[in-house]
Coordinates of C-alpha atoms in Angstrom, one line a residue:
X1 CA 0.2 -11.9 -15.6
X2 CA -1.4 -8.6 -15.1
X3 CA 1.2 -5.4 -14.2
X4 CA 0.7 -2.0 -13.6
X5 CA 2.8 1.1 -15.4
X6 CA 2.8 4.6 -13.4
X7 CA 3.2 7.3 -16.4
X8 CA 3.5 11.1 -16.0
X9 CA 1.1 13.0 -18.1
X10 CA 1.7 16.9 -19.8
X11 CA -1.7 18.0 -21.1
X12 CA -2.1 20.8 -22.5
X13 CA -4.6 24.2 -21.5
X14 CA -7.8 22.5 -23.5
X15 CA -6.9 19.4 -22.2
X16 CA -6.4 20.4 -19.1
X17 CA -10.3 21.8 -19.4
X18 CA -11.6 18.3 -20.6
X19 CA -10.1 16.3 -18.3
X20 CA -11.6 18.6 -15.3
X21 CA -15.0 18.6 -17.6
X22 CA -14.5 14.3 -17.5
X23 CA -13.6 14.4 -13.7
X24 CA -16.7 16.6 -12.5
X25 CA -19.2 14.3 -14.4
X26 CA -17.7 11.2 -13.4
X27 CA -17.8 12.9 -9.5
X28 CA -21.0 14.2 -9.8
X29 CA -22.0 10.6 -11.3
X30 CA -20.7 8.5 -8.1
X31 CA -22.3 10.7 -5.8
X32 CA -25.7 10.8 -7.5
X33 CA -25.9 7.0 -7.8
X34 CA -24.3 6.7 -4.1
X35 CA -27.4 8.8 -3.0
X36 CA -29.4 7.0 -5.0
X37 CA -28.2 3.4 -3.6
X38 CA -29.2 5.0 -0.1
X39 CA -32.8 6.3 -1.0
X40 CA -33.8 3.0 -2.1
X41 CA -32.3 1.0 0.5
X42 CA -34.2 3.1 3.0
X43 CA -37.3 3.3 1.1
X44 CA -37.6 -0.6 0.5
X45 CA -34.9 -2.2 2.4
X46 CA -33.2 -3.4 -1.2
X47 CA -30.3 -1.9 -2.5
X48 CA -29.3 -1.6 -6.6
X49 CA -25.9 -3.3 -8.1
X50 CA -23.7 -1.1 -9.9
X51 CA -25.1 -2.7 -13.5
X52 CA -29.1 -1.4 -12.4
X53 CA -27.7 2.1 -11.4
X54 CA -25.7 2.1 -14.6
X55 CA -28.7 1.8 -16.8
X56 CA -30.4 5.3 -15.9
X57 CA -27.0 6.9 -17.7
X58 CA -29.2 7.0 -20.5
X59 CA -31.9 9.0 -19.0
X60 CA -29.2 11.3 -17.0
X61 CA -28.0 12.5 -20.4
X62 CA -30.9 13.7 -21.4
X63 CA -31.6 16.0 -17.9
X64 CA -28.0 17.0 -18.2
X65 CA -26.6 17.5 -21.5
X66 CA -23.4 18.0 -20.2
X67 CA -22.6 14.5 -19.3
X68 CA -22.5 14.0 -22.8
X69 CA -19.5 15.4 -22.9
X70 CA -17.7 12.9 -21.2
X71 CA -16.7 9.9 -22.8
X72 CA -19.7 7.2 -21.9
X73 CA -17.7 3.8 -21.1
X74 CA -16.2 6.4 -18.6
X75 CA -19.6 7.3 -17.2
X76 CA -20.3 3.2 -17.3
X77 CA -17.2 2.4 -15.5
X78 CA -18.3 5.1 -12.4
X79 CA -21.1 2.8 -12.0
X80 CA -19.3 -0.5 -12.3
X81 CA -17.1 0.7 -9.5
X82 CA -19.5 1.8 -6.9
X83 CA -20.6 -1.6 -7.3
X84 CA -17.4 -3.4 -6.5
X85 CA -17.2 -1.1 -3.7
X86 CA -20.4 -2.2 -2.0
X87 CA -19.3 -5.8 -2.3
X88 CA -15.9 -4.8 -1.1
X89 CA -18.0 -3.5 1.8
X90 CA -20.2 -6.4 2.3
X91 CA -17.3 -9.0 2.5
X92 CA -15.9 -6.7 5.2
X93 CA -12.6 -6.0 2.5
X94 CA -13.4 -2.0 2.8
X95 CA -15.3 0.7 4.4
X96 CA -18.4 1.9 3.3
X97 CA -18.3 4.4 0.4
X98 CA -18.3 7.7 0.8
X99 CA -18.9 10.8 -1.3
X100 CA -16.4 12.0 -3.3
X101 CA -15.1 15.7 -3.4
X102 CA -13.8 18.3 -6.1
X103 CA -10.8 18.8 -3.3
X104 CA -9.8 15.3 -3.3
X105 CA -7.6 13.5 -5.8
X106 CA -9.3 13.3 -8.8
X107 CA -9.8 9.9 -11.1
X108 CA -11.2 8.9 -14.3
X109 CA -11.0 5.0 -16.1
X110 CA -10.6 4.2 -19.2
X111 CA -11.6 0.4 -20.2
X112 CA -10.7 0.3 -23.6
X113 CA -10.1 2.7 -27.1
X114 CA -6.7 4.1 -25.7
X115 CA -4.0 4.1 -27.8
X116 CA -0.2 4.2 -26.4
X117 CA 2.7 5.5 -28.7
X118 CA 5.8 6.1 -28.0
X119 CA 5.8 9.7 -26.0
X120 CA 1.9 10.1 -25.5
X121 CA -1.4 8.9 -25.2
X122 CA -4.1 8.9 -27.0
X123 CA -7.7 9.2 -24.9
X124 CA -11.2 9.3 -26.7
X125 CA -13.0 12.6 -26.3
X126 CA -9.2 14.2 -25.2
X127 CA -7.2 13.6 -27.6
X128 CA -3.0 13.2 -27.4
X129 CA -1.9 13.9 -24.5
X130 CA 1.8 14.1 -24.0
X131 CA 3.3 11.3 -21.8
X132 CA 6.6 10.2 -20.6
X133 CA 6.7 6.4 -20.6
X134 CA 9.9 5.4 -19.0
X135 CA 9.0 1.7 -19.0
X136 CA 7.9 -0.8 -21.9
X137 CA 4.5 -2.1 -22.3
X138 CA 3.8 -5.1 -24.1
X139 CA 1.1 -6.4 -23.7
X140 CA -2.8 -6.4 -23.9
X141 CA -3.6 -3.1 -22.5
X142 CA -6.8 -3.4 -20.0
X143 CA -7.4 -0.2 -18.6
X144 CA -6.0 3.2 -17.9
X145 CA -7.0 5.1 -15.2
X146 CA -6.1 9.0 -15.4
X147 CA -5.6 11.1 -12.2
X148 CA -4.9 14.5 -10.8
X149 CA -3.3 14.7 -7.6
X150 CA -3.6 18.3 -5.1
X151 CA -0.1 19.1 -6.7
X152 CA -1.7 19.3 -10.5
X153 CA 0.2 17.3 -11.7
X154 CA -1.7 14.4 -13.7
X155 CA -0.2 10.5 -14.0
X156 CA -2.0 7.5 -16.1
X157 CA -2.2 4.0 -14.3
X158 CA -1.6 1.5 -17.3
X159 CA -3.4 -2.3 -16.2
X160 CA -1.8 -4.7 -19.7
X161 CA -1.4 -8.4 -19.6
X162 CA 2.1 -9.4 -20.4
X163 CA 0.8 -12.9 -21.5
X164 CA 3.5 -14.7 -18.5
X165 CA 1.9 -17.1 -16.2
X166 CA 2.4 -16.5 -13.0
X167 CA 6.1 -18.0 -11.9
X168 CA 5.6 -21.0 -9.0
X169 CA 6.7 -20.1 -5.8
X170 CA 9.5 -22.5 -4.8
X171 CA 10.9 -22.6 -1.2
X172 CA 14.9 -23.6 -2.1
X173 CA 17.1 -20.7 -1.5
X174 CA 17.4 -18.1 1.6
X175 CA 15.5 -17.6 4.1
X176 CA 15.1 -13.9 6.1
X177 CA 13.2 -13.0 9.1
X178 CA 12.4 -9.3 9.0
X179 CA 11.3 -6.8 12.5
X180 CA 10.5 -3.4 11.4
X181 CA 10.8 -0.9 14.2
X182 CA 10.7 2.8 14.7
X183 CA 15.1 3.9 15.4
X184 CA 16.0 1.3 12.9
X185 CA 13.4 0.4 10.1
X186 CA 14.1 -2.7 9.3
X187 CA 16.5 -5.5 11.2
X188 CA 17.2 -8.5 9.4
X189 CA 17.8 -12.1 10.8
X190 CA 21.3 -11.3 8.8
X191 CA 22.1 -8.8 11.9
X192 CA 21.9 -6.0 8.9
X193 CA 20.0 -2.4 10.2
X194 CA 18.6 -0.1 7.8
X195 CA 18.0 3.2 9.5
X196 CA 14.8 5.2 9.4
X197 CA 14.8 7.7 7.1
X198 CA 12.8 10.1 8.8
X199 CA 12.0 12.3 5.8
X200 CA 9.3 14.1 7.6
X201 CA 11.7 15.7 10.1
X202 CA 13.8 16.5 7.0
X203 CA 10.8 18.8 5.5
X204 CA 9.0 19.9 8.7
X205 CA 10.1 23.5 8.9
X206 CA 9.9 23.8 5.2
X207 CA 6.0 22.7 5.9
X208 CA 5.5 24.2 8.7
X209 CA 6.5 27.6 7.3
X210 CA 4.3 27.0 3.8
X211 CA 1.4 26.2 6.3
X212 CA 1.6 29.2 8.2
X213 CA 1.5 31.7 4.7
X214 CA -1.4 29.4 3.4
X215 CA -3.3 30.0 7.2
X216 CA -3.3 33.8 6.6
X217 CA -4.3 34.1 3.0
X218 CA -7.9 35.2 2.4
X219 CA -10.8 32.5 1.4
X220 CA -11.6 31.6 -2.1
X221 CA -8.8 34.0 -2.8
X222 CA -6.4 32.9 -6.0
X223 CA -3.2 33.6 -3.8
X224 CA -4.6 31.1 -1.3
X225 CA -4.6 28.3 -3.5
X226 CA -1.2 29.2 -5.2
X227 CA -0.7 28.9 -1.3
X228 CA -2.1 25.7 -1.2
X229 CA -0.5 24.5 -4.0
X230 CA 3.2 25.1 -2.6
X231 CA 1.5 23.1 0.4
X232 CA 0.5 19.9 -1.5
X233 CA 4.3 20.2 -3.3
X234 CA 6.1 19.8 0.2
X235 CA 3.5 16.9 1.1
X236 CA 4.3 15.4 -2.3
X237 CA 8.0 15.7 -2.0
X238 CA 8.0 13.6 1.4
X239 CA 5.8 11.2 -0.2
X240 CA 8.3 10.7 -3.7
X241 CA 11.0 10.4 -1.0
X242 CA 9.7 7.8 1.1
X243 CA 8.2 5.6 -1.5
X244 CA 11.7 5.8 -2.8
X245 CA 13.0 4.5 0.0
X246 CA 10.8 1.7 0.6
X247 CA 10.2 0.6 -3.2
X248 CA 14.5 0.3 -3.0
X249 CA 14.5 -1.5 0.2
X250 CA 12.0 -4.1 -1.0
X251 CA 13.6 -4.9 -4.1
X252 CA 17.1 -5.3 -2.7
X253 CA 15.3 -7.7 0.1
X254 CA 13.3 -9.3 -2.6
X255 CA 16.4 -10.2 -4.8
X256 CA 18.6 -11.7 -2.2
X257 CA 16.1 -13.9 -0.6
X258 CA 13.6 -16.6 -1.9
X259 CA 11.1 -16.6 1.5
X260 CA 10.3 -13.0 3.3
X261 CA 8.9 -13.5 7.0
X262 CA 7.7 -10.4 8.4
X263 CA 5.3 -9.9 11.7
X264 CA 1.6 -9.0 11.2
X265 CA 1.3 -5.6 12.7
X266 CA -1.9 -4.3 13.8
X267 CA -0.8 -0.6 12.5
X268 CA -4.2 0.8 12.9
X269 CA -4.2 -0.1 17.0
X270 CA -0.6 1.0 17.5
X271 CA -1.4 4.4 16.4
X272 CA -3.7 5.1 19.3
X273 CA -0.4 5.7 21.3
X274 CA -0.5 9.6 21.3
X275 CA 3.4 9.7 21.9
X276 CA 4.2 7.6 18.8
X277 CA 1.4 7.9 16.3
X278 CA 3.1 10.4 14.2
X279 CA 6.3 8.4 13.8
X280 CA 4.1 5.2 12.8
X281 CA 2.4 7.4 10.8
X282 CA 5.9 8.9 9.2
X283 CA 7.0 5.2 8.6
X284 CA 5.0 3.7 6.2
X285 CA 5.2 0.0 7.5
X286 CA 2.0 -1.7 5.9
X287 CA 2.8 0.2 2.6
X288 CA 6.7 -1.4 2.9
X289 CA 5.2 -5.3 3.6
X290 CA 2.7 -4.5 0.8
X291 CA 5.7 -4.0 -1.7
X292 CA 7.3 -7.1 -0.7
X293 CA 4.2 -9.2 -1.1
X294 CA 3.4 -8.0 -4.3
X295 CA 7.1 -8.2 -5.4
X296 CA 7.9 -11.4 -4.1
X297 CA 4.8 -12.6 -5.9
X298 CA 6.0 -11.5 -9.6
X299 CA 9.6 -13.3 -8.8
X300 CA 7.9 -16.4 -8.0
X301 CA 8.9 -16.3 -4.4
X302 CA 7.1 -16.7 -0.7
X303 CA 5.9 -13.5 1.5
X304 CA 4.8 -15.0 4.6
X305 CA 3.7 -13.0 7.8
X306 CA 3.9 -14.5 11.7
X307 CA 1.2 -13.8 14.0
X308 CA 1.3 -10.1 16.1
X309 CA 1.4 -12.0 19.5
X310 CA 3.9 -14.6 18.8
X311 CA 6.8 -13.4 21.5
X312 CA 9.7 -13.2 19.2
X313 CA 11.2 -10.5 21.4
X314 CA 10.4 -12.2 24.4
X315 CA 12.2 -15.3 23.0
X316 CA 15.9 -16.9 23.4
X317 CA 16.3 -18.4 19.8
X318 CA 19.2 -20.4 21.4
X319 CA 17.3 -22.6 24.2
X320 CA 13.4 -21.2 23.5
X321 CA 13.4 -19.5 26.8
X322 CA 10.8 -17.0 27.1
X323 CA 11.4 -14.1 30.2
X324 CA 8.0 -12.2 31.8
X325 CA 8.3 -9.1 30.9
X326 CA 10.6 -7.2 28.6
X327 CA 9.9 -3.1 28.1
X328 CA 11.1 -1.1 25.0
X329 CA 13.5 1.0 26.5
X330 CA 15.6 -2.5 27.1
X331 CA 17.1 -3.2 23.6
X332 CA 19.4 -5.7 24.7
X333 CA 18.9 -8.8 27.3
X334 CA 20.5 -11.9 28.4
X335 CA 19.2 -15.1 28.5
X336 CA 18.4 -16.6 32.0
X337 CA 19.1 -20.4 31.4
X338 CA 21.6 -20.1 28.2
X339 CA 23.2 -16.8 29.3
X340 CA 23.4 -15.9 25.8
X341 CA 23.4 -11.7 25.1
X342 CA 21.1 -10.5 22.7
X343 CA 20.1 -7.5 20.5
X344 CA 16.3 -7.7 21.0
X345 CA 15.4 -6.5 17.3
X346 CA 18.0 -9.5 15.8
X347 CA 16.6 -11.9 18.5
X348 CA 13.3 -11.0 17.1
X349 CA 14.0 -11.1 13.0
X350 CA 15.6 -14.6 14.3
X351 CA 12.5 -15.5 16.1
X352 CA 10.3 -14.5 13.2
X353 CA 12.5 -16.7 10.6
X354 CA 12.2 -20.1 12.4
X355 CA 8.7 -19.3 13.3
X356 CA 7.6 -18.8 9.9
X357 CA 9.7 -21.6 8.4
X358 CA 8.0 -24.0 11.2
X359 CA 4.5 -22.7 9.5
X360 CA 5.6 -23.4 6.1
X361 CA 7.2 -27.0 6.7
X362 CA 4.7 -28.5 9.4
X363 CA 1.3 -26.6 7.9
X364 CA 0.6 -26.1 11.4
X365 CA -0.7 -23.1 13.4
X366 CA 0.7 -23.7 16.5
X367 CA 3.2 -21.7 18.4
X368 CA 6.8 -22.5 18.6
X369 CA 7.1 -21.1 22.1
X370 CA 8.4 -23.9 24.4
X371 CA 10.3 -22.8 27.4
X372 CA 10.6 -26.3 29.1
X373 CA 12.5 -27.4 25.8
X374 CA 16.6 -27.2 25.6
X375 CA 18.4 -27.8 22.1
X376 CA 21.6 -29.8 22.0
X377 CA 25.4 -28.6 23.2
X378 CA 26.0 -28.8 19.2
X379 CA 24.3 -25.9 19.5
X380 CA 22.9 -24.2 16.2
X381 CA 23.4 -24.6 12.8
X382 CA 24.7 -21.5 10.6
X383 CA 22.6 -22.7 7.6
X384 CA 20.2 -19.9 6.2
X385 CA 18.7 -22.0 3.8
X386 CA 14.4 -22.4 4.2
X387 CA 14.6 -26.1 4.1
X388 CA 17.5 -26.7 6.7
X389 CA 16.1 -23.8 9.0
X390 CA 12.6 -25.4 9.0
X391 CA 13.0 -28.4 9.1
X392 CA 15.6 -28.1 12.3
X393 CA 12.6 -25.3 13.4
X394 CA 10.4 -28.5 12.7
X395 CA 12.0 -31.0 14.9
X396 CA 12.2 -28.7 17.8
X397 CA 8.6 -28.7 18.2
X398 CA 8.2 -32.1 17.3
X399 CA 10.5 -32.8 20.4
X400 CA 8.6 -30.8 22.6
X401 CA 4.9 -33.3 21.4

C-alpha cells in the first residue's frame, strides 16, 4: 500500500542555490513544453504526449547549457507530468494547465537515486541535505518530491510502498452520520458538536497589520519582500492551525466508527454567496471529507457520501415527514404529524446515517423521502450498529413499494 511522509528540510546556503538552480529549469521546462503543446495544436490540430515533448531534452541541453545542471530524470519527470495533466484535463478530472511562476510554490520530483538516513537526505546533483524525519519509512521508496513554499521553508513528500495490501472494508461496527455547518463544524448523529475554530478571526489583525507595512514598501525593494515574507508566515500559521484541527478531528471520527456518511457539498457553488464565501472559504470542508476518505481507506473502513439535494434537514427521522420550507435562521423545528422537537443539524446527521446505510444495504439510488409512510408506536431502535440501522432503514422503504 502506497503512503505518503511530509518531512521538513534544512539546506544549507549552496544548497539553497541548487535547489533554486533545479526549480528554475524545471519551471522554465513546463512552460516551454506547455507552449510548445499549444503551438502545435494550433498549427496542425494534434497535440504531443508528455513522452514526445520529453524527447527534445536532449536538444534543449545543448541551446541551454544550463539545464545541465539539473539533475536529468528531474527534467524527464517535468515532462511526464505535463502529460498526466492533459489527460487529467481531457477526462474532465482537472483544469487545463497553466503556466507556472517563480512567485508560486516551487516543486521538483525525484523518481529514484535518493537515499534516506536517519536525519537527512541524500539528493543527486544536491547532496545531504539535513532533514527531520519524525516518522518511519519502510518500505520501497518511489518518489520524493522537494518543495519550497512563499514562507522559505522547504519540505520533501516521500511516495514508499510499505508492501501491506490494502485492508477489506467491512461494514460490522458503528455507524455515524456527519452535517458539517458554519457555527458548529461538525454535528454528529451521536448529538456531539465540535465548534468551528475560526482561526482566521484569530490572526486577522495580526494580517491585516503585516499587509498594510508590506502595501507601503517600495517595488523590487529587499525590505518589501522581508515584508512579504512576514506576510506568507501569518498565512502559513492559519494554515498549520487549521490542518491541525481537521487532521485531529478526522482521526478521532475515523477510529470510533467503521462507516463515515457525510453530504456531498457542492463547495464551489456555495461560495458565490457574497455574505458567507469567506467563512466557507475559512472552513476547509472538502479538505476535512478528503481526510476521512483517505483515512478511512488505510483502516479498511467505508467513507460514503449522500447526495446534496437529499432533504435531511427538511426530514422528521421519526415518521419521514418532510415540511415545505425550512430557512437557516430556524435551527430547531417540530414535527407536524409526530410532534417530535428537533435540533435541525442532529436531525440532519440522523437523516444522512439511515440515508446512506439504505444505499449501502439495498445498492439502490433511490431516495428515502416518504412522507405518506409512518413507522410503528415501538418507535425506534437505539442500535447504532450499520447492519441494524440499515437494514431497519431498508425495510422502511421496502414498506413504502
Amino acid at each position: 500500500m502506497l503512503r505518503v511522509v511530509k518531512v521538513r528540510l534544512y539546506p544549507d546556503v549552496q544548497q539553497q542555490q541548487s535547489l533554486a538552480q533545479a526549480f528554475g529549469s524545471c519551471r522554465w521546462l513546463w512552460n516551454y513544453c506547455l507552449n510548445l503543446m499549444n503551438q502545435t495544436y494550433k498549427e496542425t490540430g494534434k497535440g504531443l504526449s508528455g513522452y514526445e515533448v520529453k524527447k527534445i531534452i536532449p536538444q534543449l541541453k545543448k541551446e541551454h547549457e544550463w539545464l545541465s545542471l539539473t539533475y536529468s530524470q528531474c527534467l524527464q519527470q517535468v515532462c511526464l507530468n505535463l502529460g498526466v495533466s492533459f489527460n487529467n484535463f481531457f477526462e474532465k478530472r482537472a483544469n487545463y494547465p497553466r503556466f507556472k511562476s517563480k512567485h508560486a510554490l516551487q516543486s521538483i520530483q525525484y523518481p529514484q537515486n535518493v537515499k534516506l538516513a536517519d536525519s537527512y537526505l541524500t539528493l543527486p546533483k544536491i547532496g545531504d541535505v539535513s532533514a527531520i524525519i519524525h516518522r518511519p519509512i519502510e518500505g520501497k521508496v518511489k518518489t520524493v518530491t522537494v518543495s519550497k513554499n512563499c514562507s522559505n521553508q522547504y519540505f520533501a513528500a516521500i511516495l514508499f510502498d510499505d508492501g501491506k495490501d490494502k485492508p477489506e472494508q467491512k461494514v460490522e461496527g458503528k455507524v455515524i452520520g456527519i452535517d458539517l455547518g458554519l457555527t458548529h463544524f461538525a454535528v454528529t448523529s451521536d448529538g456531539f458538536k465540535f465548534d468551528n475554530p475560526r482561526v482566521l478571526n484569530k490572526h486577522e489583525n495580526n494580517l491585516k497589520l503585516k499587509q498594510q507595512q508590506l502595501s507601503r514598501k517600495q517595488k523590487n525593494s529587499n525590505s518589501r519582500t522581508k515584508a512579504r515574507i512576514k506576510v506568507a508566515r501569518i498565512h502559513r500559521k492559519i494554515t498549520n492551525c487549521r490542518e491541525d484541527f481537521l487532521h485531529k478531528l478526522s482521526r478521532r471520527i475515523v477510529n470510533e466508527n467503521q462507516v463515515i456518511i457525510v453530504e456531498n457539498l457542492n463547495v464551489k457553488g456555495m461560495m458565490q454567496n457574497r455574505k458567507l464565501s469567506k467563512a466557507i472559504h475559512e472552513v476547509g470542508w472538502g479538505m476535512f471529507c478528503t481526510m476521512l476518505k483517505y483515512k478511512a481507506a488505510m483502516e479498511g473502513k467505508i467513507y460514503l457520501e449522500v447526495d446534496r439535494f437529499f432533504p435531511s434537514s427538511k426530514t422528521c427521522h421519526v415518521c419521514l415527514n418532510q415540511v415545505g420550507s425550512l430557512p437557516l435562521d430556524i435551527r430547531n423545528w417540530t414535527c407536524e404529524k409526530c410532534h417530535t422537537k428537533h435540533d435541525r443539524d442532529v436531525n440532519a446527521s440522523i437523516n444522512l446515517r439511515d440515508e446512506g446505510l439504505r444505499i449501502l444495504t439495498s445498492g439502490t439510488g433511490d431516495k428515502a423521502c416518504c412522507p405518506d409512510v409512518s413507522r410503528s408506536k415501538g418507535g425506534r431502535k437505539k442500535s447504532t450498529t450499520a447492519l441494524s440501522v440499515g437494514q431497519e432503514a431498508y425495510g422502511v422503504r421496502e414498506a413504502s413499494l
